[in-house]
PDB file of C-alpha atoms in Angstrom:
ATOM      1  CA  ALA A1220       1.016 -48.872 -19.526  1.00 94.00           C
ATOM      2  CA  LYS A1221      -1.165 -45.748 -19.479  1.00 94.00           C
ATOM      3  CA  ARG A1222      -0.455 -44.609 -23.010  1.00 95.00           C
ATOM      4  CA  PHE A1223      -0.354 -47.897 -24.868  1.00 96.00           C
ATOM      5  CA  LEU A1224      -1.022 -51.170 -23.012  1.00 96.00           C
ATOM      6  CA  VAL A1225      -4.236 -50.197 -21.228  1.00 96.00           C
ATOM      7  CA  PRO A1226      -5.896 -48.574 -24.308  1.00 96.00           C
ATOM      8  CA  LYS A1227      -4.865 -51.561 -26.443  1.00 96.00           C
ATOM      9  CA  GLN A1228      -6.367 -54.113 -24.048  1.00 96.00           C
ATOM     10  CA  MET A1229      -9.503 -52.036 -23.503  1.00 96.00           C
ATOM     11  CA  GLU A1230     -10.122 -52.075 -27.247  1.00 95.00           C
ATOM     12  CA  SER A1231      -9.314 -55.787 -27.500  1.00 95.00           C
ATOM     13  CA  ASN A1232     -11.882 -56.571 -24.804  1.00 95.00           C
ATOM     14  CA  GLY A1233     -14.598 -54.219 -26.063  1.00 94.00           C
ATOM     15  CA  LEU A1234     -14.349 -51.721 -23.225  1.00 94.00           C
ATOM     16  CA  ASN A1235     -14.468 -47.933 -23.280  1.00 94.00           C
ATOM     17  CA  ALA A1236     -13.201 -45.267 -20.869  1.00 92.00           C
ATOM     18  CA  LYS A1237     -16.606 -45.029 -19.147  1.00 93.00           C
ATOM     19  CA  GLN A1238     -16.629 -48.739 -18.339  1.00 94.00           C
ATOM     20  CA  ILE A1239     -13.121 -49.156 -16.914  1.00 95.00           C
ATOM     21  CA  GLN A1240     -10.472 -46.855 -15.455  1.00 95.00           C
ATOM     22  CA  PHE A1241      -7.085 -47.775 -13.969  1.00 96.00           C
ATOM     23  CA  ILE A1242      -5.750 -45.550 -11.188  1.00 96.00           C
ATOM     24  CA  ASP A1243      -1.969 -45.104 -11.101  1.00 95.00           C
ATOM     25  CA  GLU A1244      -1.582 -47.007  -7.816  1.00 95.00           C
ATOM     26  CA  ALA A1245      -3.278 -50.045  -9.379  1.00 96.00           C
ATOM     27  CA  LEU A1246      -0.874 -50.057 -12.325  1.00 96.00           C
ATOM     28  CA  LEU A1247       2.073 -49.754  -9.930  1.00 93.00           C
ATOM     29  CA  GLU A1248       0.698 -52.684  -7.942  1.00 93.00           C
ATOM     30  CA  ILE A1249       0.589 -54.837 -11.075  1.00 95.00           C
ATOM     31  CA  ILE A1250       4.101 -53.765 -12.098  1.00 91.00           C
ATOM     32  CA  ARG A1251       5.693 -54.340  -8.691  1.00 86.00           C
ATOM     33  CA  ARG A1252       3.853 -57.366  -7.351  1.00 89.00           C
ATOM     34  CA  TYR A1253       2.563 -59.318 -10.343  1.00 94.00           C
ATOM     35  CA  THR A1254       5.405 -59.010 -12.859  1.00 90.00           C
ATOM     36  CA  ARG A1255       9.177 -59.366 -12.647  1.00 81.00           C
ATOM     37  CA  GLU A1256      10.771 -58.939 -16.044  1.00 80.00           C
ATOM     38  CA  SER A1257      12.926 -56.673 -18.171  1.00 75.00           C
ATOM     39  CA  GLY A1258      10.176 -56.121 -20.764  1.00 85.00           C
ATOM     40  CA  VAL A1259       6.407 -55.598 -20.635  1.00 92.00           C
ATOM     41  CA  ARG A1260       4.979 -58.857 -22.020  1.00 94.00           C
ATOM     42  CA  ASN A1261       3.763 -60.148 -18.657  1.00 94.00           C
ATOM     43  CA  LEU A1262       2.561 -56.686 -17.695  1.00 95.00           C
ATOM     44  CA  GLU A1263       0.358 -56.590 -20.799  1.00 96.00           C
ATOM     45  CA  ARG A1264      -0.874 -60.102 -20.006  1.00 96.00           C
ATOM     46  CA  GLU A1265      -1.941 -59.105 -16.484  1.00 96.00           C
ATOM     47  CA  ILE A1266      -3.646 -55.911 -17.737  1.00 97.00           C
ATOM     48  CA  ALA A1267      -5.464 -58.070 -20.297  1.00 97.00           C
ATOM     49  CA  ASN A1268      -6.616 -60.381 -17.471  1.00 96.00           C
ATOM     50  CA  VAL A1269      -8.058 -57.419 -15.574  1.00 96.00           C
ATOM     51  CA  CYS A1270      -9.839 -56.103 -18.686  1.00 96.00           C
ATOM     52  CA  ARG A1271     -11.211 -59.519 -19.643  1.00 96.00           C
ATOM     53  CA  LYS A1272     -12.611 -60.239 -16.177  1.00 95.00           C
ATOM     54  CA  THR A1273     -14.082 -56.741 -15.956  1.00 95.00           C
ATOM     55  CA  ALA A1274     -15.721 -57.150 -19.387  1.00 95.00           C
ATOM     56  CA  LYS A1275     -17.269 -60.431 -18.240  1.00 94.00           C
ATOM     57  CA  ARG A1276     -18.711 -58.765 -15.137  1.00 93.00           C
ATOM     58  CA  ILE A1277     -20.227 -55.995 -17.280  1.00 93.00           C
ATOM     59  CA  VAL A1278     -21.720 -58.447 -19.792  1.00 93.00           C
ATOM     60  CA  THR A1279     -23.294 -60.482 -16.984  1.00 92.00           C
ATOM     61  CA  ALA A1280     -24.755 -57.265 -15.523  1.00 88.00           C
ATOM     62  CA  GLU A1281     -22.745 -57.712 -12.331  1.00 87.00           C
ATOM     63  CA  LEU A1282     -21.671 -54.068 -12.682  1.00 87.00           C
ATOM     64  CA  LYS A1283     -21.938 -51.191 -15.148  1.00 89.00           C
ATOM     65  CA  ASN A1284     -18.429 -49.775 -14.787  1.00 90.00           C
ATOM     66  CA  SER A1285     -15.319 -50.343 -12.734  1.00 93.00           C
ATOM     67  CA  THR A1286     -12.483 -48.249 -11.333  1.00 94.00           C
ATOM     68  CA  ILE A1287      -9.474 -50.525 -10.923  1.00 95.00           C
ATOM     69  CA  THR A1288      -7.931 -49.872  -7.514  1.00 95.00           C
ATOM     70  CA  VAL A1289      -5.222 -51.765  -5.617  1.00 94.00           C
ATOM     71  CA  GLU A1290      -7.946 -53.779  -3.885  1.00 94.00           C
ATOM     72  CA  GLU A1291      -9.600 -54.606  -7.209  1.00 94.00           C
ATOM     73  CA  VAL A1292      -6.266 -55.788  -8.638  1.00 95.00           C
ATOM     74  CA  GLU A1293      -5.888 -58.401  -5.907  1.00 94.00           C
ATOM     75  CA  LYS A1294      -9.538 -59.415  -6.271  1.00 94.00           C
ATOM     76  CA  LEU A1295      -9.131 -59.968 -10.031  1.00 95.00           C
ATOM     77  CA  LEU A1296      -5.564 -61.311 -10.209  1.00 95.00           C
ATOM     78  CA  GLY A1297      -5.379 -63.183  -6.909  1.00 94.00           C
ATOM     79  CA  ARG A1298      -2.642 -62.992  -4.329  1.00 92.00           C
ATOM     80  CA  PRO A1299       0.520 -61.093  -5.388  1.00 91.00           C
ATOM     81  CA  LYS A1300       3.142 -63.260  -7.076  1.00 88.00           C
ATOM     82  CA  PHE A1301       6.137 -61.282  -5.828  1.00 81.00           C
ATOM     83  CA  ARG A1302       7.079 -59.646  -2.548  1.00 74.00           C
ATOM     84  CA  LEU A1303       7.619 -55.914  -2.864  1.00 68.00           C
ATOM     85  CA  GLN A1304      11.402 -55.499  -2.703  1.00 59.00           C
ATOM     86  CA  GLY A1305      13.341 -52.802  -1.013  1.00 54.00           C
ATOM     87  CA  ILE A1306      11.343 -51.476   1.896  1.00 56.00           C
ATOM     88  CA  SER A1307      13.744 -49.869   4.331  1.00 52.00           C
ATOM     89  CA  GLU A1308      13.805 -51.020   7.963  1.00 59.00           C
ATOM     90  CA  GLU A1309      11.582 -49.311  10.532  1.00 71.00           C
ATOM     91  CA  ASN A1310      14.375 -48.768  13.080  1.00 84.00           C
ATOM     92  CA  ASN A1311      18.146 -48.457  13.133  1.00 90.00           C
ATOM     93  CA  GLN A1312      19.582 -51.869  13.984  1.00 93.00           C
ATOM     94  CA  VAL A1313      22.925 -53.296  15.027  1.00 95.00           C
ATOM     95  CA  GLY A1314      24.565 -55.483  12.405  1.00 95.00           C
ATOM     96  CA  LEU A1315      22.017 -54.792   9.666  1.00 94.00           C
ATOM     97  CA  THR A1316      23.010 -52.685   6.658  1.00 95.00           C
ATOM     98  CA  THR A1317      21.107 -51.826   3.484  1.00 93.00           C
ATOM     99  CA  GLY A1318      23.034 -52.582   0.317  1.00 94.00           C
ATOM    100  CA  LEU A1319      22.222 -51.969  -3.349  1.00 93.00           C
ATOM    101  CA  ALA A1320      22.551 -54.659  -5.998  1.00 90.00           C
ATOM    102  CA  TRP A1321      22.213 -54.945  -9.769  1.00 88.00           C
ATOM    103  CA  THR A1322      20.116 -57.702 -11.345  1.00 78.00           C
ATOM    104  CA  GLU A1323      18.997 -58.505 -14.884  1.00 77.00           C
ATOM    105  CA  ILE A1324      15.607 -56.973 -14.155  1.00 74.00           C
ATOM    106  CA  GLY A1325      16.919 -53.807 -12.511  1.00 78.00           C
ATOM    107  CA  GLY A1326      18.271 -52.696  -9.162  1.00 84.00           C
ATOM    108  CA  GLU A1327      17.376 -54.298  -5.840  1.00 86.00           C
ATOM    109  CA  VAL A1328      17.790 -53.395  -2.193  1.00 88.00           C
ATOM    110  CA  LEU A1329      19.489 -56.177  -0.222  1.00 89.00           C
ATOM    111  CA  GLN A1330      19.792 -56.348   3.545  1.00 90.00           C
ATOM    112  CA  THR A1331      23.134 -57.606   4.858  1.00 94.00           C
ATOM    113  CA  GLU A1332      23.085 -58.874   8.426  1.00 95.00           C
ATOM    114  CA  ALA A1333      25.714 -60.183  10.831  1.00 95.00           C
ATOM    115  CA  THR A1334      25.595 -61.802  14.224  1.00 95.00           C
ATOM    116  CA  LEU A1335      28.303 -62.700  16.752  1.00 93.00           C
ATOM    117  CA  MET A1336      28.591 -65.903  18.765  1.00 93.00           C
ATOM    118  CA  GLU A1337      31.140 -67.307  21.138  1.00 91.00           C
ATOM    119  CA  GLY A1338      33.620 -69.385  19.192  1.00 90.00           C
ATOM    120  CA  LYS A1339      37.116 -69.517  17.756  1.00 88.00           C
ATOM    121  CA  GLY A1340      37.104 -66.910  15.001  1.00 86.00           C
ATOM    122  CA  GLN A1341      35.175 -68.749  12.312  1.00 92.00           C
ATOM    123  CA  LEU A1342      33.627 -66.654   9.519  1.00 93.00           C
ATOM    124  CA  THR A1343      30.398 -68.110   8.099  1.00 95.00           C
ATOM    125  CA  LEU A1344      28.849 -66.736   4.889  1.00 94.00           C
ATOM    126  CA  THR A1345      25.337 -67.691   3.774  1.00 94.00           C
ATOM    127  CA  GLY A1346      22.745 -66.496   1.276  1.00 91.00           C
ATOM    128  CA  LYS A1347      23.986 -68.280  -1.874  1.00 90.00           C
ATOM    129  CA  LEU A1348      26.918 -65.905  -2.326  1.00 91.00           C
ATOM    130  CA  GLY A1349      29.180 -66.237  -5.350  1.00 92.00           C
ATOM    131  CA  GLU A1350      32.948 -66.544  -5.133  1.00 94.00           C
ATOM    132  CA  VAL A1351      33.636 -62.838  -5.707  1.00 94.00           C
ATOM    133  CA  MET A1352      31.159 -61.810  -2.997  1.00 94.00           C
ATOM    134  CA  GLN A1353      32.693 -64.289  -0.562  1.00 95.00           C
ATOM    135  CA  GLU A1354      36.112 -62.779  -1.257  1.00 95.00           C
ATOM    136  CA  SER A1355      34.650 -59.310  -0.604  1.00 95.00           C
ATOM    137  CA  ALA A1356      33.413 -60.537   2.786  1.00 95.00           C
ATOM    138  CA  ARG A1357      36.855 -61.857   3.682  1.00 95.00           C
ATOM    139  CA  ALA A1358      38.475 -58.604   2.553  1.00 96.00           C
ATOM    140  CA  ALA A1359      35.993 -56.639   4.676  1.00 96.00           C
ATOM    141  CA  MET A1360      36.787 -58.844   7.678  1.00 94.00           C
ATOM    142  CA  SER A1361      40.545 -58.374   7.197  1.00 95.00           C
ATOM    143  CA  PHE A1362      40.084 -54.599   6.962  1.00 96.00           C
ATOM    144  CA  VAL A1363      38.114 -54.517  10.222  1.00 94.00           C
ATOM    145  CA  ARG A1364      40.701 -56.699  11.990  1.00 93.00           C
ATOM    146  CA  SER A1365      43.521 -54.441  10.829  1.00 93.00           C
ATOM    147  CA  ARG A1366      41.688 -51.363  12.142  1.00 93.00           C
ATOM    148  CA  ALA A1367      40.192 -52.930  15.276  1.00 92.00           C
ATOM    149  CA  ALA A1368      41.909 -50.475  17.654  1.00 92.00           C
ATOM    150  CA  ASP A1369      40.575 -47.468  15.719  1.00 92.00           C
ATOM    151  CA  PHE A1370      37.024 -48.780  16.092  1.00 93.00           C
ATOM    152  CA  GLY A1371      37.372 -49.578  19.789  1.00 92.00           C
ATOM    153  CA  ILE A1372      37.234 -53.316  19.137  1.00 91.00           C
ATOM    154  CA  GLY A1373      39.397 -55.676  21.172  1.00 85.00           C
ATOM    155  CA  ARG A1374      42.329 -56.975  19.152  1.00 78.00           C
ATOM    156  CA  GLU A1375      41.619 -60.578  20.130  1.00 81.00           C
ATOM    157  CA  PHE A1376      37.951 -60.546  19.120  1.00 85.00           C
ATOM    158  CA  HIS A1377      38.589 -62.891  16.199  1.00 82.00           C
ATOM    159  CA  ARG A1378      39.980 -65.542  18.533  1.00 85.00           C
ATOM    160  CA  LYS A1379      36.969 -65.603  20.836  1.00 87.00           C
ATOM    161  CA  MET A1380      34.013 -64.886  18.555  1.00 90.00           C
ATOM    162  CA  ASP A1381      32.489 -66.476  15.450  1.00 93.00           C
ATOM    163  CA  LEU A1382      30.934 -64.124  12.903  1.00 94.00           C
ATOM    164  CA  HIS A1383      28.024 -65.129  10.664  1.00 96.00           C
ATOM    165  CA  ILE A1384      27.199 -62.881   7.679  1.00 95.00           C
ATOM    166  CA  HIS A1385      23.934 -63.553   5.858  1.00 95.00           C
ATOM    167  CA  ILE A1386      22.167 -61.929   2.929  1.00 91.00           C
ATOM    168  CA  PRO A1387      18.486 -62.994   2.928  1.00 85.00           C
ATOM    169  CA  GLU A1388      16.588 -64.449  -0.040  1.00 75.00           C
ATOM    170  CA  GLY A1389      18.980 -67.383   0.030  1.00 58.00           C
ATOM    171  CA  ALA A1390      17.457 -69.054  -3.034  1.00 57.00           C
ATOM    172  CA  ILE A1391      18.664 -66.209  -5.274  1.00 72.00           C
ATOM    173  CA  PRO A1392      22.340 -66.360  -6.375  1.00 79.00           C
ATOM    174  CA  LYS A1393      24.323 -63.211  -5.607  1.00 85.00           C
ATOM    175  CA  ASP A1394      27.775 -62.222  -6.754  1.00 87.00           C
ATOM    176  CA  GLY A1395      30.026 -59.269  -7.440  1.00 88.00           C
ATOM    177  CA  PRO A1396      32.375 -57.024  -5.457  1.00 92.00           C
ATOM    178  CA  SER A1397      29.968 -54.138  -4.819  1.00 93.00           C
ATOM    179  CA  ALA A1398      28.793 -55.425  -1.424  1.00 93.00           C
ATOM    180  CA  GLY A1399      32.255 -54.907   0.086  1.00 96.00           C
ATOM    181  CA  ILE A1400      31.551 -51.683   1.982  1.00 97.00           C
ATOM    182  CA  THR A1401      28.114 -52.975   3.022  1.00 97.00           C
ATOM    183  CA  MET A1402      29.681 -56.037   4.629  1.00 96.00           C
ATOM    184  CA  ALA A1403      32.420 -53.992   6.305  1.00 97.00           C
ATOM    185  CA  THR A1404      29.844 -51.611   7.785  1.00 97.00           C
ATOM    186  CA  THR A1405      27.768 -54.555   9.014  1.00 97.00           C
ATOM    187  CA  ILE A1406      30.804 -56.128  10.709  1.00 96.00           C
ATOM    188  CA  VAL A1407      31.836 -52.869  12.407  1.00 96.00           C
ATOM    189  CA  SER A1408      28.284 -52.337  13.630  1.00 96.00           C
ATOM    190  CA  ALA A1409      28.025 -55.888  15.013  1.00 95.00           C
ATOM    191  CA  LEU A1410      31.358 -55.616  16.848  1.00 94.00           C
ATOM    192  CA  THR A1411      30.856 -52.100  18.249  1.00 95.00           C
ATOM    193  CA  LYS A1412      27.115 -52.531  18.970  1.00 95.00           C
ATOM    194  CA  ILE A1413      26.478 -49.218  17.179  1.00 96.00           C
ATOM    195  CA  PRO A1414      23.282 -49.305  15.045  1.00 96.00           C
ATOM    196  CA  VAL A1415      23.370 -48.609  11.305  1.00 96.00           C
ATOM    197  CA  ARG A1416      21.118 -45.816  10.033  1.00 94.00           C
ATOM    198  CA  LYS A1417      18.041 -47.292   8.340  1.00 90.00           C
ATOM    199  CA  ASP A1418      17.792 -44.378   5.886  1.00 91.00           C
ATOM    200  CA  VAL A1419      21.197 -45.074   4.302  1.00 95.00           C
ATOM    201  CA  ALA A1420      21.907 -47.509   1.461  1.00 95.00           C
ATOM    202  CA  MET A1421      25.324 -48.156  -0.041  1.00 96.00           C
ATOM    203  CA  THR A1422      27.317 -49.858  -2.758  1.00 96.00           C
ATOM    204  CA  GLY A1423      31.058 -50.041  -3.374  1.00 97.00           C
ATOM    205  CA  GLU A1424      34.038 -52.366  -3.495  1.00 97.00           C
ATOM    206  CA  ILE A1425      36.487 -52.392  -0.579  1.00 96.00           C
ATOM    207  CA  THR A1426      40.249 -52.918  -0.483  1.00 96.00           C
ATOM    208  CA  LEU A1427      42.279 -54.251   2.443  1.00 95.00           C
ATOM    209  CA  ARG A1428      43.380 -50.691   3.218  1.00 95.00           C
ATOM    210  CA  GLY A1429      39.824 -49.423   3.314  1.00 95.00           C
ATOM    211  CA  LYS A1430      39.726 -47.703  -0.060  1.00 97.00           C
ATOM    212  CA  VAL A1431      36.337 -47.617  -1.809  1.00 97.00           C
ATOM    213  CA  LEU A1432      36.531 -48.605  -5.468  1.00 97.00           C
ATOM    214  CA  PRO A1433      33.960 -47.927  -8.246  1.00 96.00           C
ATOM    215  CA  ILE A1434      31.247 -50.392  -9.239  1.00 95.00           C
ATOM    216  CA  GLY A1435      28.735 -50.867 -12.062  1.00 94.00           C
ATOM    217  CA  GLY A1436      24.968 -50.601 -12.378  1.00 92.00           C
ATOM    218  CA  VAL A1437      24.773 -47.211 -10.661  1.00 95.00           C
ATOM    219  CA  LYS A1438      21.578 -46.073 -12.384  1.00 94.00           C
ATOM    220  CA  GLU A1439      19.666 -49.257 -11.528  1.00 92.00           C
ATOM    221  CA  LYS A1440      20.902 -49.245  -7.932  1.00 94.00           C
ATOM    222  CA  LEU A1441      19.961 -45.630  -7.251  1.00 94.00           C
ATOM    223  CA  LEU A1442      16.523 -46.165  -8.773  1.00 91.00           C
ATOM    224  CA  ALA A1443      16.092 -49.118  -6.399  1.00 89.00           C
ATOM    225  CA  ALA A1444      16.986 -46.886  -3.444  1.00 91.00           C
ATOM    226  CA  HIS A1445      14.490 -44.278  -4.620  1.00 90.00           C
ATOM    227  CA  ARG A1446      11.780 -46.919  -5.006  1.00 84.00           C
ATOM    228  CA  ALA A1447      12.466 -48.118  -1.447  1.00 84.00           C
ATOM    229  CA  GLY A1448      12.047 -44.614  -0.060  1.00 86.00           C
ATOM    230  CA  ILE A1449      15.699 -44.331   0.965  1.00 90.00           C
ATOM    231  CA  LYS A1450      16.977 -40.764   0.815  1.00 90.00           C
ATOM    232  CA  ASN A1451      20.712 -41.208   1.530  1.00 95.00           C
ATOM    233  CA  VAL A1452      23.012 -43.228  -0.699  1.00 97.00           C
ATOM    234  CA  ILE A1453      26.734 -43.898  -0.337  1.00 97.00           C
ATOM    235  CA  LEU A1454      28.542 -44.221  -3.667  1.00 97.00           C
ATOM    236  CA  PRO A1455      32.236 -44.464  -4.632  1.00 97.00           C
ATOM    237  CA  LYS A1456      33.718 -41.099  -5.611  1.00 97.00           C
ATOM    238  CA  GLU A1457      34.855 -42.507  -8.966  1.00 97.00           C
ATOM    239  CA  ASN A1458      31.234 -43.246  -9.904  1.00 96.00           C
ATOM    240  CA  GLU A1459      30.324 -39.546  -9.854  1.00 96.00           C
ATOM    241  CA  LYS A1460      30.266 -39.465 -13.670  1.00 96.00           C
ATOM    242  CA  ASP A1461      27.543 -42.143 -13.704  1.00 95.00           C
ATOM    243  CA  LEU A1462      25.091 -39.773 -12.008  1.00 95.00           C
ATOM    244  CA  GLN A1463      24.585 -38.116 -15.381  1.00 93.00           C
ATOM    245  CA  ASP A1464      22.549 -41.173 -16.439  1.00 91.00           C
ATOM    246  CA  LEU A1465      19.857 -40.516 -13.814  1.00 92.00           C
ATOM    247  CA  PRO A1466      16.789 -38.303 -14.305  1.00 91.00           C
ATOM    248  CA  GLN A1467      17.161 -34.958 -12.550  1.00 93.00           C
ATOM    249  CA  ASP A1468      13.961 -35.412 -10.554  1.00 92.00           C
ATOM    250  CA  ILE A1469      15.479 -38.538  -8.941  1.00 92.00           C
ATOM    251  CA  LEU A1470      18.747 -36.758  -8.133  1.00 93.00           C
ATOM    252  CA  ASP A1471      16.795 -33.903  -6.562  1.00 93.00           C
ATOM    253  CA  VAL A1472      15.352 -36.169  -3.854  1.00 93.00           C
ATOM    254  CA  LEU A1473      18.415 -38.369  -3.277  1.00 95.00           C
ATOM    255  CA  ASN A1474      21.312 -37.293  -1.088  1.00 96.00           C
ATOM    256  CA  VAL A1475      24.256 -39.001  -2.797  1.00 96.00           C
ATOM    257  CA  ASN A1476      27.379 -39.178  -0.624  1.00 97.00           C
ATOM    258  CA  LEU A1477      30.517 -39.732  -2.719  1.00 97.00           C
ATOM    259  CA  VAL A1478      33.248 -41.418  -0.674  1.00 97.00           C
ATOM    260  CA  GLU A1479      36.810 -42.631  -1.137  1.00 97.00           C
ATOM    261  CA  THR A1480      37.479 -44.448   2.145  1.00 97.00           C
ATOM    262  CA  MET A1481      35.707 -46.699   4.641  1.00 97.00           C
ATOM    263  CA  ASP A1482      36.231 -44.041   7.331  1.00 96.00           C
ATOM    264  CA  GLU A1483      33.830 -41.788   5.408  1.00 97.00           C
ATOM    265  CA  VAL A1484      31.369 -44.661   5.024  1.00 97.00           C
ATOM    266  CA  ILE A1485      31.392 -45.390   8.779  1.00 96.00           C
ATOM    267  CA  GLN A1486      30.960 -41.705   9.577  1.00 96.00           C
ATOM    268  CA  ILE A1487      27.820 -41.493   7.422  1.00 97.00           C
ATOM    269  CA  ALA A1488      26.288 -44.920   8.031  1.00 96.00           C
ATOM    270  CA  LEU A1489      26.509 -45.408  11.804  1.00 96.00           C
ATOM    271  CA  GLU A1490      24.363 -43.637  14.409  1.00 94.00           C
ATOM    272  CA  ARG A1491      27.513 -42.473  16.177  1.00 93.00           C
ATOM    273  CA  GLN A1492      31.234 -42.813  15.683  1.00 93.00           C
ATOM    274  CA  PRO A1493      33.193 -45.705  17.238  1.00 92.00           C
ATOM    275  CA  VAL A1494      35.466 -44.601  20.077  1.00 89.00           C
ATOM    276  CA  PRO A1495      39.067 -45.936  19.886  1.00 85.00           C
TER     277      PRO A1495
END
């Protein structure tokens, strides 16, 4: 944007560096809240809109020059088209875990939440989850049931309580096995009433025995965590080789925890350890 798109659109709209300047925060605002794509076509279009409207204001003597700030972006482009994804929660909460997902336009931070109700052991899954993700939820539930005593959960909990797992942004389809450990952590938190740390995000597939298996899209997911201001990430041990794909300056500020079992995940993710 700074090296090519902005200079190109300034020239196209007859502007020079004295008449218009974009601060970095303004460009980030356009990128994050006015475009959602894998390329830069829409980004260039929105920068062109800003330049064109600024040129009109200069020609009509409304102003002599303009510094494009975040406030100016909203004034010129209108209300943001997209909600800024991936802001971590303000407080540790019970039954709410931060997961990392891969999408066609990059990584995203997804909140996974669970709530308990009196019932007969029904498991409800919502949030437009695909078949593989639904199977991951069932596997996570079976793992927790098999280890209930270790987590200090009554063995008969599944007979007396219904569990509802939801991943918000229900209009967006979601699938894949990498939410397995996120769902398992959410379930353990909901049943033990132990809050999940808000500064931890995770991704990994789970087996019935609690093993954590490798997943894809590591680079995109860790960049999403960094963008959200999350410092601690839980990643399968077998994905260690994928860290080579990330810029060193990102790795320097992220604390990547490589795990092999759900016991390690629980130890890192929860405020305190469940008591058997």
